[in-house]
Amino acid sequence: MPQLLSTWAPVVTPFDSDLTPDSERFLSHCRWLLDNGVGLAIFGTNSEANSMSVAEKMQLLDCLGEANLPRECMMPGTGSCAIPDAVALTRHAMGVGINNVLMLPPFYYKGVSEEGLYGYFSEIVERVGSDALRIFLYHIPPVSQVPISVSLIERLLKAYPDNIAGIKDSSGDWSNTRAVIDAFAGTGFRVYAGSERFLLPTLRAGGSGCISATANVNPKAISELAARWQQDDADERQAALNDIRDILESVPVIPALKEIIAHHRNDDVWKILRPPLVNLAEKQRQSLMEALKASGFSM
């Protein structure tokens, strides 16, 4: 595989007042992220992706394609509970020229077997039927409650060494991230932490970087640590990132991201969320903004 970026943002999706995706604001935010050194992991958890239809995602992929943004800097989430939906969206991404996709496991049924999960990913690879496809598995058990084990990765890599490219570990458990890095060291399998909180430990352990919600609002500082992680001030940079992350995690993260973008761009349209998500309460909003201001944060 060609070299990929070390830091990615699960790009926040702007909605109009009628709750349709706002492609103009979406493209503007994507360009800003790229300018600040992070890739576009569109249709992630913080993108409200599972509140969007396959057709809406296809339309946004088409917008990115027509805008001629660099395909190697895109990693759309194409996982779905329904295999045909995952296949259709993955094929559409590849039709736009995007080969790297981030794929959730089927998350509705809980307690499913490793055999069932292998069958799901295997079916998608076989149906897409392209040697160019690169799947990054999405391990987020706090949300999906369907974990992706080391043994499942081993089995998938053995069957599809050209298609299974890496993993995003959003378990929040550094010991799990480290175990996956160690298990596949030297194989080319890329391991991304799900938070910049683990960016420096991941890079030092031989991992690839992070795919992090906070990269939507703090991209430059995160990408700079990834670029300078071997320098003497790396621990200081990591501590500064953690401070901002702590502030963001003091309130619900997705509405917080949209509040921050709306504030710094003086554009309240960015505050719009799709139900069932709701905006921050006024007390939460004030607390968030005051803490960020006191920290010296700015987009």
PDB file of C-alpha atoms in Angstrom:
ATOM      1  CA  MET A   1       0.000   0.000   0.000  1.00  0.00           C
ATOM      2  CA  PRO A   2       1.100   3.601  -0.554  1.00  0.00           C
ATOM      3  CA  GLN A   3       1.966   5.629   2.519  1.00  0.00           C
ATOM      4  CA  LEU A   4      -1.135   6.965   4.251  1.00  0.00           C
ATOM      5  CA  LEU A   5      -1.605   9.955   6.534  1.00  0.00           C
ATOM      6  CA  SER A   6      -1.030   9.425  10.242  1.00  0.00           C
ATOM      7  CA  THR A   7      -4.033  11.453  11.401  1.00  0.00           C
ATOM      8  CA  TRP A   8      -7.636  11.376  10.203  1.00  0.00           C
ATOM      9  CA  ALA A   9     -10.866  13.100  11.200  1.00  0.00           C
ATOM     10  CA  PRO A  10     -14.237  11.334  11.193  1.00  0.00           C
ATOM     11  CA  VAL A  11     -15.602  14.369   9.404  1.00  0.00           C
ATOM     12  CA  VAL A  12     -18.560  16.101  11.060  1.00  0.00           C
ATOM     13  CA  THR A  13     -21.551  16.268   8.701  1.00  0.00           C
ATOM     14  CA  PRO A  14     -23.336  19.637   8.418  1.00  0.00           C
ATOM     15  CA  PHE A  15     -27.103  19.598   7.903  1.00  0.00           C
ATOM     16  CA  ASP A  16     -29.465  22.240   6.551  1.00  0.00           C
ATOM     17  CA  SER A  17     -32.591  23.300   8.447  1.00  0.00           C
ATOM     18  CA  ASP A  18     -34.535  20.493   6.737  1.00  0.00           C
ATOM     19  CA  LEU A  19     -31.905  18.000   8.010  1.00  0.00           C
ATOM     20  CA  THR A  20     -30.457  17.264   4.555  1.00  0.00           C
ATOM     21  CA  PRO A  21     -26.643  17.108   4.284  1.00  0.00           C
ATOM     22  CA  ASP A  22     -25.155  20.488   3.372  1.00  0.00           C
ATOM     23  CA  SER A  23     -22.623  19.663   0.658  1.00  0.00           C
ATOM     24  CA  GLU A  24     -21.185  23.185   0.442  1.00  0.00           C
ATOM     25  CA  ARG A  25     -20.288  23.375   4.119  1.00  0.00           C
ATOM     26  CA  PHE A  26     -19.159  19.738   4.017  1.00  0.00           C
ATOM     27  CA  LEU A  27     -16.679  20.396   1.210  1.00  0.00           C
ATOM     28  CA  SER A  28     -15.435  23.564   2.892  1.00  0.00           C
ATOM     29  CA  HIS A  29     -14.736  21.689   6.123  1.00  0.00           C
ATOM     30  CA  CYS A  30     -13.047  18.828   4.232  1.00  0.00           C
ATOM     31  CA  ARG A  31     -10.720  21.261   2.451  1.00  0.00           C
ATOM     32  CA  TRP A  32      -9.860  22.957   5.737  1.00  0.00           C
ATOM     33  CA  LEU A  33      -9.018  19.607   7.335  1.00  0.00           C
ATOM     34  CA  LEU A  34      -6.761  18.638   4.446  1.00  0.00           C
ATOM     35  CA  ASP A  35      -5.049  22.021   4.628  1.00  0.00           C
ATOM     36  CA  ASN A  36      -4.302  21.276   8.282  1.00  0.00           C
ATOM     37  CA  GLY A  37      -2.747  17.886   7.618  1.00  0.00           C
ATOM     38  CA  VAL A  38      -5.478  15.378   8.429  1.00  0.00           C
ATOM     39  CA  GLY A  39      -7.301  12.901   6.219  1.00  0.00           C
ATOM     40  CA  LEU A  40     -11.026  12.540   5.697  1.00  0.00           C
ATOM     41  CA  ALA A  41     -12.564   9.556   7.484  1.00  0.00           C
ATOM     42  CA  ILE A  42     -16.040  10.596   6.384  1.00  0.00           C
ATOM     43  CA  PHE A  43     -19.127   8.712   7.583  1.00  0.00           C
ATOM     44  CA  GLY A  44     -17.662   7.861  10.979  1.00  0.00           C
ATOM     45  CA  THR A  45     -19.345   7.826  14.367  1.00  0.00           C
ATOM     46  CA  ASN A  46     -18.929  11.572  14.824  1.00  0.00           C
ATOM     47  CA  SER A  47     -20.240  12.131  11.302  1.00  0.00           C
ATOM     48  CA  GLU A  48     -23.693  10.934  12.444  1.00  0.00           C
ATOM     49  CA  ALA A  49     -23.227   8.360   9.689  1.00  0.00           C
ATOM     50  CA  ASN A  50     -25.704   5.860  11.050  1.00  0.00           C
ATOM     51  CA  SER A  51     -28.376   8.541  10.942  1.00  0.00           C
ATOM     52  CA  MET A  52     -27.796   8.925   7.189  1.00  0.00           C
ATOM     53  CA  SER A  53     -29.051   6.862   4.268  1.00  0.00           C
ATOM     54  CA  VAL A  54     -26.831   5.067   1.771  1.00  0.00           C
ATOM     55  CA  ALA A  55     -28.122   7.408  -0.951  1.00  0.00           C
ATOM     56  CA  GLU A  56     -27.111  10.496   1.048  1.00  0.00           C
ATOM     57  CA  LYS A  57     -23.635   9.106   1.590  1.00  0.00           C
ATOM     58  CA  MET A  58     -23.295   8.339  -2.107  1.00  0.00           C
ATOM     59  CA  GLN A  59     -24.236  11.924  -2.933  1.00  0.00           C
ATOM     60  CA  LEU A  60     -21.545  13.279  -0.612  1.00  0.00           C
ATOM     61  CA  LEU A  61     -18.994  10.885  -2.113  1.00  0.00           C
ATOM     62  CA  ASP A  62     -19.917  12.240  -5.536  1.00  0.00           C
ATOM     63  CA  CYS A  63     -19.413  15.797  -4.252  1.00  0.00           C
ATOM     64  CA  LEU A  64     -15.920  14.911  -3.022  1.00  0.00           C
ATOM     65  CA  GLY A  65     -15.142  13.288  -6.354  1.00  0.00           C
ATOM     66  CA  GLU A  66     -16.373  16.246  -8.366  1.00  0.00           C
ATOM     67  CA  ALA A  67     -14.356  18.591  -6.156  1.00  0.00           C
ATOM     68  CA  ASN A  68     -11.281  16.547  -7.098  1.00  0.00           C
ATOM     69  CA  LEU A  69     -10.019  16.162  -3.558  1.00  0.00           C
ATOM     70  CA  PRO A  70      -7.139  13.664  -3.203  1.00  0.00           C
ATOM     71  CA  ARG A  71      -8.562  10.138  -3.062  1.00  0.00           C
ATOM     72  CA  GLU A  72      -5.667   8.772  -1.024  1.00  0.00           C
ATOM     73  CA  CYS A  73      -6.682  11.180   1.751  1.00  0.00           C
ATOM     74  CA  MET A  74     -10.196   9.712   2.061  1.00  0.00           C
ATOM     75  CA  MET A  75     -11.375   6.746   4.111  1.00  0.00           C
ATOM     76  CA  PRO A  76     -15.189   6.615   4.106  1.00  0.00           C
ATOM     77  CA  GLY A  77     -17.077   4.466   6.556  1.00  0.00           C
ATOM     78  CA  THR A  78     -18.997   1.899   4.518  1.00  0.00           C
ATOM     79  CA  GLY A  79     -20.012  -0.661   7.140  1.00  0.00           C
ATOM     80  CA  SER A  80     -23.682  -1.451   7.641  1.00  0.00           C
ATOM     81  CA  CYS A  81     -25.805  -4.062   9.350  1.00  0.00           C
ATOM     82  CA  ALA A  82     -27.077  -5.084   5.889  1.00  0.00           C
ATOM     83  CA  ILE A  83     -24.468  -6.681   3.632  1.00  0.00           C
ATOM     84  CA  PRO A  84     -26.027  -5.306   0.399  1.00  0.00           C
ATOM     85  CA  ASP A  85     -25.850  -1.743   1.786  1.00  0.00           C
ATOM     86  CA  ALA A  86     -22.196  -2.166   2.785  1.00  0.00           C
ATOM     87  CA  VAL A  87     -21.366  -3.612  -0.640  1.00  0.00           C
ATOM     88  CA  ALA A  88     -23.234  -0.886  -2.527  1.00  0.00           C
ATOM     89  CA  LEU A  89     -21.566   1.949  -0.610  1.00  0.00           C
ATOM     90  CA  THR A  90     -18.119   0.347  -0.855  1.00  0.00           C
ATOM     91  CA  ARG A  91     -18.514  -0.126  -4.610  1.00  0.00           C
ATOM     92  CA  HIS A  92     -19.660   3.474  -4.972  1.00  0.00           C
ATOM     93  CA  ALA A  93     -16.629   4.745  -3.068  1.00  0.00           C
ATOM     94  CA  MET A  94     -14.364   2.729  -5.324  1.00  0.00           C
ATOM     95  CA  GLY A  95     -16.200   4.053  -8.354  1.00  0.00           C
ATOM     96  CA  VAL A  96     -15.252   7.555  -7.204  1.00  0.00           C
ATOM     97  CA  GLY A  97     -11.641   6.379  -6.967  1.00  0.00           C
ATOM     98  CA  ILE A  98     -11.448   5.747  -3.209  1.00  0.00           C
ATOM     99  CA  ASN A  99      -9.978   2.359  -2.309  1.00  0.00           C
ATOM    100  CA  ASN A 100      -9.567   2.753   1.472  1.00  0.00           C
ATOM    101  CA  VAL A 101     -12.735   2.218   3.520  1.00  0.00           C
ATOM    102  CA  LEU A 102     -13.437   2.011   7.244  1.00  0.00           C
ATOM    103  CA  MET A 103     -15.846  -0.793   8.058  1.00  0.00           C
ATOM    104  CA  LEU A 104     -17.973  -1.361  11.134  1.00  0.00           C
ATOM    105  CA  PRO A 105     -19.024  -4.886  12.005  1.00  0.00           C
ATOM    106  CA  PRO A 106     -22.776  -5.620  11.773  1.00  0.00           C
ATOM    107  CA  PHE A 107     -23.813  -4.090  15.095  1.00  0.00           C
ATOM    108  CA  TYR A 108     -27.513  -4.739  15.640  1.00  0.00           C
ATOM    109  CA  TYR A 109     -27.317  -8.348  16.803  1.00  0.00           C
ATOM    110  CA  LYS A 110     -25.218  -8.757  19.946  1.00  0.00           C
ATOM    111  CA  GLY A 111     -23.278 -11.791  21.122  1.00  0.00           C
ATOM    112  CA  VAL A 112     -22.591 -12.954  17.566  1.00  0.00           C
ATOM    113  CA  SER A 113     -19.837 -15.492  16.945  1.00  0.00           C
ATOM    114  CA  GLU A 114     -16.471 -14.942  15.331  1.00  0.00           C
ATOM    115  CA  GLU A 115     -17.654 -17.261  12.575  1.00  0.00           C
ATOM    116  CA  GLY A 116     -20.580 -14.929  11.895  1.00  0.00           C
ATOM    117  CA  LEU A 117     -18.339 -11.861  11.768  1.00  0.00           C
ATOM    118  CA  TYR A 118     -15.902 -13.618   9.466  1.00  0.00           C
ATOM    119  CA  GLY A 119     -18.811 -14.496   7.197  1.00  0.00           C
ATOM    120  CA  TYR A 120     -19.931 -10.863   7.106  1.00  0.00           C
ATOM    121  CA  PHE A 121     -16.559  -9.398   6.112  1.00  0.00           C
ATOM    122  CA  SER A 122     -15.821 -12.301   3.770  1.00  0.00           C
ATOM    123  CA  GLU A 123     -19.126 -11.812   1.964  1.00  0.00           C
ATOM    124  CA  ILE A 124     -18.380  -8.117   1.421  1.00  0.00           C
ATOM    125  CA  VAL A 125     -14.889  -8.741   0.073  1.00  0.00           C
ATOM    126  CA  GLU A 126     -16.150 -11.443  -2.277  1.00  0.00           C
ATOM    127  CA  ARG A 127     -19.096  -9.390  -3.544  1.00  0.00           C
ATOM    128  CA  VAL A 128     -17.050  -6.229  -4.127  1.00  0.00           C
ATOM    129  CA  GLY A 129     -14.539  -8.432  -5.916  1.00  0.00           C
ATOM    130  CA  SER A 130     -11.661  -5.982  -6.307  1.00  0.00           C
ATOM    131  CA  ASP A 131      -7.976  -6.459  -5.555  1.00  0.00           C
ATOM    132  CA  ALA A 132      -7.771  -2.688  -5.042  1.00  0.00           C
ATOM    133  CA  LEU A 133     -10.140  -2.702  -2.047  1.00  0.00           C
ATOM    134  CA  ARG A 134      -8.486  -1.876   1.284  1.00  0.00           C
ATOM    135  CA  ILE A 135     -10.633  -2.436   4.380  1.00  0.00           C
ATOM    136  CA  PHE A 136      -9.798  -0.868   7.723  1.00  0.00           C
ATOM    137  CA  LEU A 137     -11.788  -2.699  10.387  1.00  0.00           C
ATOM    138  CA  TYR A 138     -13.598  -0.502  12.916  1.00  0.00           C
ATOM    139  CA  HIS A 139     -13.361  -1.796  16.481  1.00  0.00           C
ATOM    140  CA  ILE A 140     -15.637   0.293  18.711  1.00  0.00           C
ATOM    141  CA  PRO A 141     -17.148  -2.060  21.311  1.00  0.00           C
ATOM    142  CA  PRO A 142     -18.365   0.741  23.642  1.00  0.00           C
ATOM    143  CA  VAL A 143     -20.852   1.672  20.883  1.00  0.00           C
ATOM    144  CA  SER A 144     -21.273  -1.365  18.642  1.00  0.00           C
ATOM    145  CA  GLN A 145     -20.938  -3.949  21.435  1.00  0.00           C
ATOM    146  CA  VAL A 146     -19.532  -6.220  18.716  1.00  0.00           C
ATOM    147  CA  PRO A 147     -15.752  -6.504  19.208  1.00  0.00           C
ATOM    148  CA  ILE A 148     -13.198  -7.410  16.555  1.00  0.00           C
ATOM    149  CA  SER A 149     -10.710  -9.880  18.020  1.00  0.00           C
ATOM    150  CA  VAL A 150      -7.088 -10.547  17.122  1.00  0.00           C
ATOM    151  CA  SER A 151      -8.040 -14.063  16.048  1.00  0.00           C
ATOM    152  CA  LEU A 152     -10.686 -12.688  13.661  1.00  0.00           C
ATOM    153  CA  ILE A 153      -8.120 -10.313  12.152  1.00  0.00           C
ATOM    154  CA  GLU A 154      -5.674 -13.194  11.734  1.00  0.00           C
ATOM    155  CA  ARG A 155      -8.285 -15.252   9.917  1.00  0.00           C
ATOM    156  CA  LEU A 156      -9.297 -12.389   7.628  1.00  0.00           C
ATOM    157  CA  LEU A 157      -5.677 -11.551   6.816  1.00  0.00           C
ATOM    158  CA  LYS A 158      -4.965 -15.154   5.934  1.00  0.00           C
ATOM    159  CA  ALA A 159      -7.942 -15.273   3.565  1.00  0.00           C
ATOM    160  CA  TYR A 160      -7.683 -11.744   2.155  1.00  0.00           C
ATOM    161  CA  PRO A 161      -4.144 -10.426   2.653  1.00  0.00           C
ATOM    162  CA  ASP A 162      -4.553  -7.809  -0.084  1.00  0.00           C
ATOM    163  CA  ASN A 163      -7.892  -6.479   1.164  1.00  0.00           C
ATOM    164  CA  ILE A 164      -7.596  -6.316   4.966  1.00  0.00           C
ATOM    165  CA  ALA A 165      -5.383  -3.277   5.494  1.00  0.00           C
ATOM    166  CA  GLY A 166      -5.714  -2.170   9.103  1.00  0.00           C
ATOM    167  CA  ILE A 167      -7.926  -1.278  12.033  1.00  0.00           C
ATOM    168  CA  LYS A 168      -9.221   1.694  13.966  1.00  0.00           C
ATOM    169  CA  ASP A 169      -9.248   0.766  17.649  1.00  0.00           C
ATOM    170  CA  SER A 170     -11.832   2.887  19.446  1.00  0.00           C
ATOM    171  CA  SER A 171     -12.004   0.596  22.451  1.00  0.00           C
ATOM    172  CA  GLY A 172     -10.457   3.329  24.604  1.00  0.00           C
ATOM    173  CA  ASP A 173      -8.211   0.601  26.029  1.00  0.00           C
ATOM    174  CA  TRP A 174      -4.546   1.254  25.277  1.00  0.00           C
ATOM    175  CA  SER A 175      -3.607  -2.315  26.266  1.00  0.00           C
ATOM    176  CA  ASN A 176      -5.852  -3.616  23.473  1.00  0.00           C
ATOM    177  CA  THR A 177      -4.339  -1.219  20.927  1.00  0.00           C
ATOM    178  CA  ARG A 178      -0.854  -2.286  21.968  1.00  0.00           C
ATOM    179  CA  ALA A 179      -1.790  -5.962  21.735  1.00  0.00           C
ATOM    180  CA  VAL A 180      -3.035  -5.523  18.163  1.00  0.00           C
ATOM    181  CA  ILE A 181       0.093  -3.580  17.166  1.00  0.00           C
ATOM    182  CA  ASP A 182       2.312  -6.289  18.629  1.00  0.00           C
ATOM    183  CA  ALA A 183       0.292  -9.124  17.078  1.00  0.00           C
ATOM    184  CA  PHE A 184       0.755  -7.787  13.554  1.00  0.00           C
ATOM    185  CA  ALA A 185       4.139  -6.094  13.770  1.00  0.00           C
ATOM    186  CA  GLY A 186       6.050  -6.315  10.505  1.00  0.00           C
ATOM    187  CA  THR A 187       3.042  -7.390   8.435  1.00  0.00           C
ATOM    188  CA  GLY A 188       2.060  -4.004   7.039  1.00  0.00           C
ATOM    189  CA  PHE A 189      -1.252  -4.136   8.927  1.00  0.00           C
ATOM    190  CA  ARG A 190      -1.935  -0.570  10.035  1.00  0.00           C
ATOM    191  CA  VAL A 191      -3.244   0.186  13.522  1.00  0.00           C
ATOM    192  CA  TYR A 192      -4.860   3.550  14.272  1.00  0.00           C
ATOM    193  CA  ALA A 193      -5.923   4.581  17.759  1.00  0.00           C
ATOM    194  CA  GLY A 194      -9.442   5.974  18.017  1.00  0.00           C
ATOM    195  CA  SER A 195      -8.326   9.026  19.987  1.00  0.00           C
ATOM    196  CA  GLU A 196      -5.387  11.417  19.828  1.00  0.00           C
ATOM    197  CA  ARG A 197      -4.989  10.695  23.533  1.00  0.00           C
ATOM    198  CA  PHE A 198      -3.138   7.547  22.408  1.00  0.00           C
ATOM    199  CA  LEU A 199      -1.363   9.074  19.402  1.00  0.00           C
ATOM    200  CA  LEU A 200       2.140   9.234  20.853  1.00  0.00           C
ATOM    201  CA  PRO A 201       2.013   5.786  22.528  1.00  0.00           C
ATOM    202  CA  THR A 202       0.669   4.300  19.283  1.00  0.00           C
ATOM    203  CA  LEU A 203       3.434   5.780  17.145  1.00  0.00           C
ATOM    204  CA  ARG A 204       6.128   4.787  19.632  1.00  0.00           C
ATOM    205  CA  ALA A 205       4.814   1.218  19.672  1.00  0.00           C
ATOM    206  CA  GLY A 206       4.927   0.961  15.881  1.00  0.00           C
ATOM    207  CA  GLY A 207       1.317   1.873  15.095  1.00  0.00           C
ATOM    208  CA  SER A 208       0.187   4.183  12.302  1.00  0.00           C
ATOM    209  CA  GLY A 209      -1.475   7.123  14.089  1.00  0.00           C
ATOM    210  CA  CYS A 210      -5.029   8.024  15.059  1.00  0.00           C
ATOM    211  CA  ILE A 211      -8.501   8.592  13.652  1.00  0.00           C
ATOM    212  CA  SER A 212      -9.983  11.042  16.112  1.00  0.00           C
ATOM    213  CA  ALA A 213     -13.115  13.129  16.547  1.00  0.00           C
ATOM    214  CA  THR A 214     -11.109  16.036  17.951  1.00  0.00           C
ATOM    215  CA  ALA A 215      -9.223  16.308  14.652  1.00  0.00           C
ATOM    216  CA  ASN A 216     -12.365  18.086  13.380  1.00  0.00           C
ATOM    217  CA  VAL A 217     -11.500  21.120  15.493  1.00  0.00           C
ATOM    218  CA  ASN A 218      -7.848  20.693  16.521  1.00  0.00           C
ATOM    219  CA  PRO A 219      -6.292  19.189  13.374  1.00  0.00           C
ATOM    220  CA  LYS A 220      -3.063  21.114  13.146  1.00  0.00           C
ATOM    221  CA  ALA A 221      -1.862  20.350  16.657  1.00  0.00           C
ATOM    222  CA  ILE A 222      -2.675  16.660  16.198  1.00  0.00           C
ATOM    223  CA  SER A 223      -1.018  16.363  12.785  1.00  0.00           C
ATOM    224  CA  GLU A 224       2.036  18.250  14.047  1.00  0.00           C
ATOM    225  CA  LEU A 225       2.542  15.752  16.858  1.00  0.00           C
ATOM    226  CA  ALA A 226       2.267  12.918  14.331  1.00  0.00           C
ATOM    227  CA  ALA A 227       4.936  14.604  12.209  1.00  0.00           C
ATOM    228  CA  ARG A 228       7.241  15.384  15.151  1.00  0.00           C
ATOM    229  CA  TRP A 229       6.629  12.477  17.497  1.00  0.00           C
ATOM    230  CA  GLN A 230      10.354  11.665  17.709  1.00  0.00           C
ATOM    231  CA  GLN A 231      11.327  15.162  18.813  1.00  0.00           C
ATOM    232  CA  ASP A 232      12.110  16.189  22.390  1.00  0.00           C
ATOM    233  CA  ASP A 233       8.868  18.105  22.906  1.00  0.00           C
ATOM    234  CA  ALA A 234       6.580  15.201  21.900  1.00  0.00           C
ATOM    235  CA  ASP A 235       5.389  14.460  25.433  1.00  0.00           C
ATOM    236  CA  GLU A 236       4.592  18.126  25.963  1.00  0.00           C
ATOM    237  CA  ARG A 237       2.598  18.204  22.725  1.00  0.00           C
ATOM    238  CA  GLN A 238       0.728  15.055  23.743  1.00  0.00           C
ATOM    239  CA  ALA A 239      -0.152  16.566  27.115  1.00  0.00           C
ATOM    240  CA  ALA A 240      -1.539  19.673  25.387  1.00  0.00           C
ATOM    241  CA  LEU A 241      -3.696  17.500  23.128  1.00  0.00           C
ATOM    242  CA  ASN A 242      -4.973  15.598  26.144  1.00  0.00           C
ATOM    243  CA  ASP A 243      -6.013  18.844  27.845  1.00  0.00           C
ATOM    244  CA  ILE A 244      -8.226  19.812  24.892  1.00  0.00           C
ATOM    245  CA  ARG A 245      -9.586  16.266  24.678  1.00  0.00           C
ATOM    246  CA  ASP A 246     -10.499  16.373  28.385  1.00  0.00           C
ATOM    247  CA  ILE A 247     -12.497  19.548  27.838  1.00  0.00           C
ATOM    248  CA  LEU A 248     -14.314  18.097  24.852  1.00  0.00           C
ATOM    249  CA  GLU A 249     -15.170  14.877  26.683  1.00  0.00           C
ATOM    250  CA  SER A 250     -16.682  16.796  29.599  1.00  0.00           C
ATOM    251  CA  VAL A 251     -19.870  17.115  27.490  1.00  0.00           C
ATOM    252  CA  PRO A 252     -21.467  14.987  24.728  1.00  0.00           C
ATOM    253  CA  VAL A 253     -18.821  14.994  21.988  1.00  0.00           C
ATOM    254  CA  ILE A 254     -20.795  15.241  18.734  1.00  0.00           C
ATOM    255  CA  PRO A 255     -22.885  18.293  19.687  1.00  0.00           C
ATOM    256  CA  ALA A 256     -19.737  19.781  21.251  1.00  0.00           C
ATOM    257  CA  LEU A 257     -17.858  19.515  17.955  1.00  0.00           C
ATOM    258  CA  LYS A 258     -20.677  21.247  16.131  1.00  0.00           C
ATOM    259  CA  GLU A 259     -20.888  23.987  18.770  1.00  0.00           C
ATOM    260  CA  ILE A 260     -17.174  24.662  18.445  1.00  0.00           C
ATOM    261  CA  ILE A 261     -17.271  24.821  14.645  1.00  0.00           C
ATOM    262  CA  ALA A 262     -20.372  27.040  14.709  1.00  0.00           C
ATOM    263  CA  HIS A 263     -18.719  29.373  17.228  1.00  0.00           C
ATOM    264  CA  HIS A 264     -15.405  29.751  15.420  1.00  0.00           C
ATOM    265  CA  ARG A 265     -17.045  30.136  12.010  1.00  0.00           C
ATOM    266  CA  ASN A 266     -19.854  32.339  13.293  1.00  0.00           C
ATOM    267  CA  ASP A 267     -22.298  30.007  11.545  1.00  0.00           C
ATOM    268  CA  ASP A 268     -25.149  28.562  13.601  1.00  0.00           C
ATOM    269  CA  VAL A 269     -26.158  26.162  10.815  1.00  0.00           C
ATOM    270  CA  TRP A 270     -23.286  23.995  12.046  1.00  0.00           C
ATOM    271  CA  LYS A 271     -25.173  23.385  15.295  1.00  0.00           C
ATOM    272  CA  ILE A 272     -27.877  21.335  13.577  1.00  0.00           C
ATOM    273  CA  LEU A 273     -27.987  17.670  14.597  1.00  0.00           C
ATOM    274  CA  ARG A 274     -30.137  14.842  13.329  1.00  0.00           C
ATOM    275  CA  PRO A 275     -32.422  13.271  15.911  1.00  0.00           C
ATOM    276  CA  PRO A 276     -32.018  11.397  18.130  1.00  0.00           C
ATOM    277  CA  LEU A 277     -29.004  13.612  18.937  1.00  0.00           C
ATOM    278  CA  VAL A 278     -29.732  16.961  20.568  1.00  0.00           C
ATOM    279  CA  ASN A 279     -27.772  20.139  21.179  1.00  0.00           C
ATOM    280  CA  LEU A 280     -25.913  20.859  24.372  1.00  0.00           C
ATOM    281  CA  ALA A 281     -27.862  22.413  27.194  1.00  0.00           C
ATOM    282  CA  GLU A 282     -27.006  26.078  27.669  1.00  0.00           C
ATOM    283  CA  LYS A 283     -25.051  25.346  30.849  1.00  0.00           C
ATOM    284  CA  GLN A 284     -23.021  22.705  29.026  1.00  0.00           C
ATOM    285  CA  ARG A 285     -22.376  25.041  26.113  1.00  0.00           C
ATOM    286  CA  GLN A 286     -21.172  27.848  28.374  1.00  0.00           C
ATOM    287  CA  SER A 287     -18.934  25.494  30.343  1.00  0.00           C
ATOM    288  CA  LEU A 288     -17.394  24.112  27.152  1.00  0.00           C
ATOM    289  CA  MET A 289     -16.688  27.497  25.603  1.00  0.00           C
ATOM    290  CA  GLU A 290     -15.300  28.974  28.821  1.00  0.00           C
ATOM    291  CA  ALA A 291     -12.959  26.033  29.319  1.00  0.00           C
ATOM    292  CA  LEU A 292     -11.707  26.208  25.731  1.00  0.00           C
ATOM    293  CA  LYS A 293     -11.169  29.961  25.978  1.00  0.00           C
ATOM    294  CA  ALA A 294      -9.232  29.559  29.237  1.00  0.00           C
ATOM    295  CA  SER A 295      -7.018  26.952  27.554  1.00  0.00           C
ATOM    296  CA  GLY A 296      -6.154  29.344  24.723  1.00  0.00           C
ATOM    297  CA  PHE A 297      -7.768  27.055  22.154  1.00  0.00           C
ATOM    298  CA  SER A 298      -8.689  28.328  18.703  1.00  0.00           C
ATOM    299  CA  MET A 299      -9.557  26.632  15.435  1.00  0.00           C
TER     300      MET A 299
END
